[in-house]
Amino acid sequence: MNAKEHLCVALDSSDREWSRSTATALADHVGWLKVGLEAFSAHGPALVEELADFGPRVFLDLKLHDIPATVKRAAANCAACGASMLTVHAAGGRGMLEAAIEGARQRAGNNPPKIVAVTVLTSLDSAALSELAIDKSPADLVRSWAVLASESGLDGVVASAHEAAALRRDFGEDFLIVTPGIRPASSATDDQRRVMTPAEAVRAGADVLVVGRPITAAGDPVEAAKSIVEEISAADSTF
Ligand code: C5P
């Protein structure tokens, strides 16, 4: 697989024209375009349908979390608008995770989107978890929720690259590991607390690296994406 297939750019903006022009510029340099809550709440399924024609696959990151019946129908709608990967919160529990798979399969037939579970947001550290009355460490929580995701039939998880090596070891090669919180050595960390460089993330076993601001806020986003792809490819020659 080409190294760029492992890079996903997060199109976090409410400005449709910005999303369109950024996607156009980056289409040949990334494998995935991520539409998250900000862009989706502004432009909805029409934006996903439009971006699905640009070349890279669309990762619709809505982090679904509701009762199973609602998530089932929402996942069906996400599949219908052309998303190739969806996120659900592992915290929604087994019934909700299974319902998401069922809903996505109903509408996408033979080629359903990948469904990955958000474990612990990379903006949360131990202190933030403790404020939420969760006593486990981020690593322990990620592992417990990844077990649930795997047992429920999901394709993989979203997790910090810091957890990627343990997840890869415990869940094997077919388990998809999607890692945000990626920062090239020269970038600001912004509001991400548990960051890793692209090379470190790849070596730890990440499959898809989600990168937002280090690309989109760069003076030259195409150069920034190309340099990350080079770093990915240098870190793992099989990529
Ligand atoms: O700009 P930055 O590289 O921090 O963007 C990271 C993207 O990954 C954002 O769209 C954010 O919503 C998403 N994300 C995350 N942590 C998770 C899941 C998704 O940062 N656990």
CSV table of N, CA and C and ligand atoms in Angstrom, one decimal, residues 10 12 34 61 63 118 120-123 158 180-183 190-192 210-214, ligand 1:
chain,number,residue,atom,x,y,z
A,10,ALA,N,-7.6,16.0,8.6
A,10,ALA,CA,-8.9,16.4,9.2
A,10,ALA,C,-9.3,17.8,8.7
A,12,ASP,N,-11.2,20.3,9.5
A,12,ASP,CA,-12.0,20.8,10.6
A,12,ASP,C,-12.3,22.3,10.3
A,34,LYS,N,-11.0,13.7,6.4
A,34,LYS,CA,-11.9,13.4,7.6
A,34,LYS,C,-12.8,14.6,7.7
A,61,ASP,N,-16.2,11.4,10.9
A,61,ASP,CA,-15.9,11.2,12.4
A,61,ASP,C,-16.9,12.0,13.2
A,63,LYS,N,-18.4,10.4,15.9
A,63,LYS,CA,-18.3,9.9,17.2
A,63,LYS,C,-19.7,9.6,17.8
A,118,VAL,N,-14.2,5.1,19.2
A,118,VAL,CA,-13.3,6.1,19.9
A,118,VAL,C,-13.2,5.5,21.3
A,120,VAL,N,-10.5,6.7,24.3
A,120,VAL,CA,-10.3,7.8,25.1
A,120,VAL,C,-9.8,9.0,24.2
A,121,LEU,N,-10.6,10.1,24.2
A,121,LEU,CA,-10.1,11.3,23.4
A,121,LEU,C,-8.7,11.6,23.8
A,122,THR,N,-7.9,11.9,22.8
A,122,THR,CA,-6.5,12.2,23.0
A,122,THR,C,-6.3,13.5,23.8
A,123,SER,N,-7.4,14.3,23.9
A,123,SER,CA,-7.3,15.6,24.7
A,123,SER,C,-7.5,15.3,26.2
A,158,VAL,N,-10.1,4.1,17.5
A,158,VAL,CA,-9.3,5.4,17.5
A,158,VAL,C,-8.6,5.5,18.8
A,180,PRO,N,-5.2,9.9,16.1
A,180,PRO,CA,-5.0,11.4,16.1
A,180,PRO,C,-4.0,11.8,17.1
A,181,GLY,N,-3.8,13.1,17.3
A,181,GLY,CA,-2.8,13.5,18.2
A,181,GLY,C,-1.4,13.4,17.6
A,182,ILE,N,-1.3,13.5,16.3
A,182,ILE,CA,0.0,13.4,15.6
A,182,ILE,C,0.6,14.8,15.4
A,183,ARG,N,1.8,14.9,15.8
A,183,ARG,CA,2.5,16.2,15.6
A,183,ARG,C,3.9,16.0,15.1
A,190,ASP,N,-1.0,22.3,20.1
A,190,ASP,CA,-2.4,22.8,20.2
A,190,ASP,C,-3.0,22.3,21.5
A,191,ASP,N,-4.3,21.8,21.4
A,191,ASP,CA,-4.9,21.3,22.6
A,191,ASP,C,-4.8,19.8,22.8
A,192,GLN,N,-3.9,19.1,22.0
A,192,GLN,CA,-3.6,17.7,22.1
A,192,GLN,C,-2.6,17.5,23.3
A,210,VAL,N,-4.3,10.5,11.7
A,210,VAL,CA,-5.2,11.6,11.5
A,210,VAL,C,-4.4,12.9,11.9
A,211,VAL,N,-4.2,13.8,10.9
A,211,VAL,CA,-3.5,15.0,11.1
A,211,VAL,C,-4.3,16.2,10.7
A,212,GLY,N,-4.6,17.1,11.6
A,212,GLY,CA,-5.4,18.3,11.2
A,212,GLY,C,-4.5,19.5,11.0
A,213,ARG,N,-4.4,20.3,12.1
A,213,ARG,CA,-3.7,21.6,12.0
A,213,ARG,C,-2.3,21.6,11.5
A,214,PRO,N,-1.5,20.6,11.8
A,214,PRO,CA,-0.1,20.6,11.3
A,214,PRO,C,-0.1,20.6,9.8
B,1,C5P,O1,-5.7,19.4,14.4
B,1,C5P,P1,-5.5,18.1,15.0
B,1,C5P,O2,-4.4,17.3,14.3
B,1,C5P,O3,-5.3,18.1,16.5
B,1,C5P,O4,-6.8,17.3,14.7
B,1,C5P,C1,-7.1,16.0,15.2
B,1,C5P,C2,-8.4,15.5,14.7
B,1,C5P,O5,-8.7,14.2,15.2
B,1,C5P,C3,-9.6,16.4,15.1
B,1,C5P,O6,-10.5,16.4,14.0
B,1,C5P,C4,-10.2,15.7,16.3
B,1,C5P,O7,-11.6,15.8,16.4
B,1,C5P,C5,-9.9,14.2,16.0
B,1,C5P,N1,-9.8,13.3,17.1
B,1,C5P,C6,-8.9,13.5,18.2
B,1,C5P,N2,-8.9,12.6,19.2
B,1,C5P,C7,-9.7,11.5,19.2
B,1,C5P,C8,-10.6,11.3,18.1
B,1,C5P,C9,-10.6,12.2,17.1
B,1,C5P,O8,-8.2,14.5,18.2
B,1,C5P,N3,-9.6,10.6,20.2
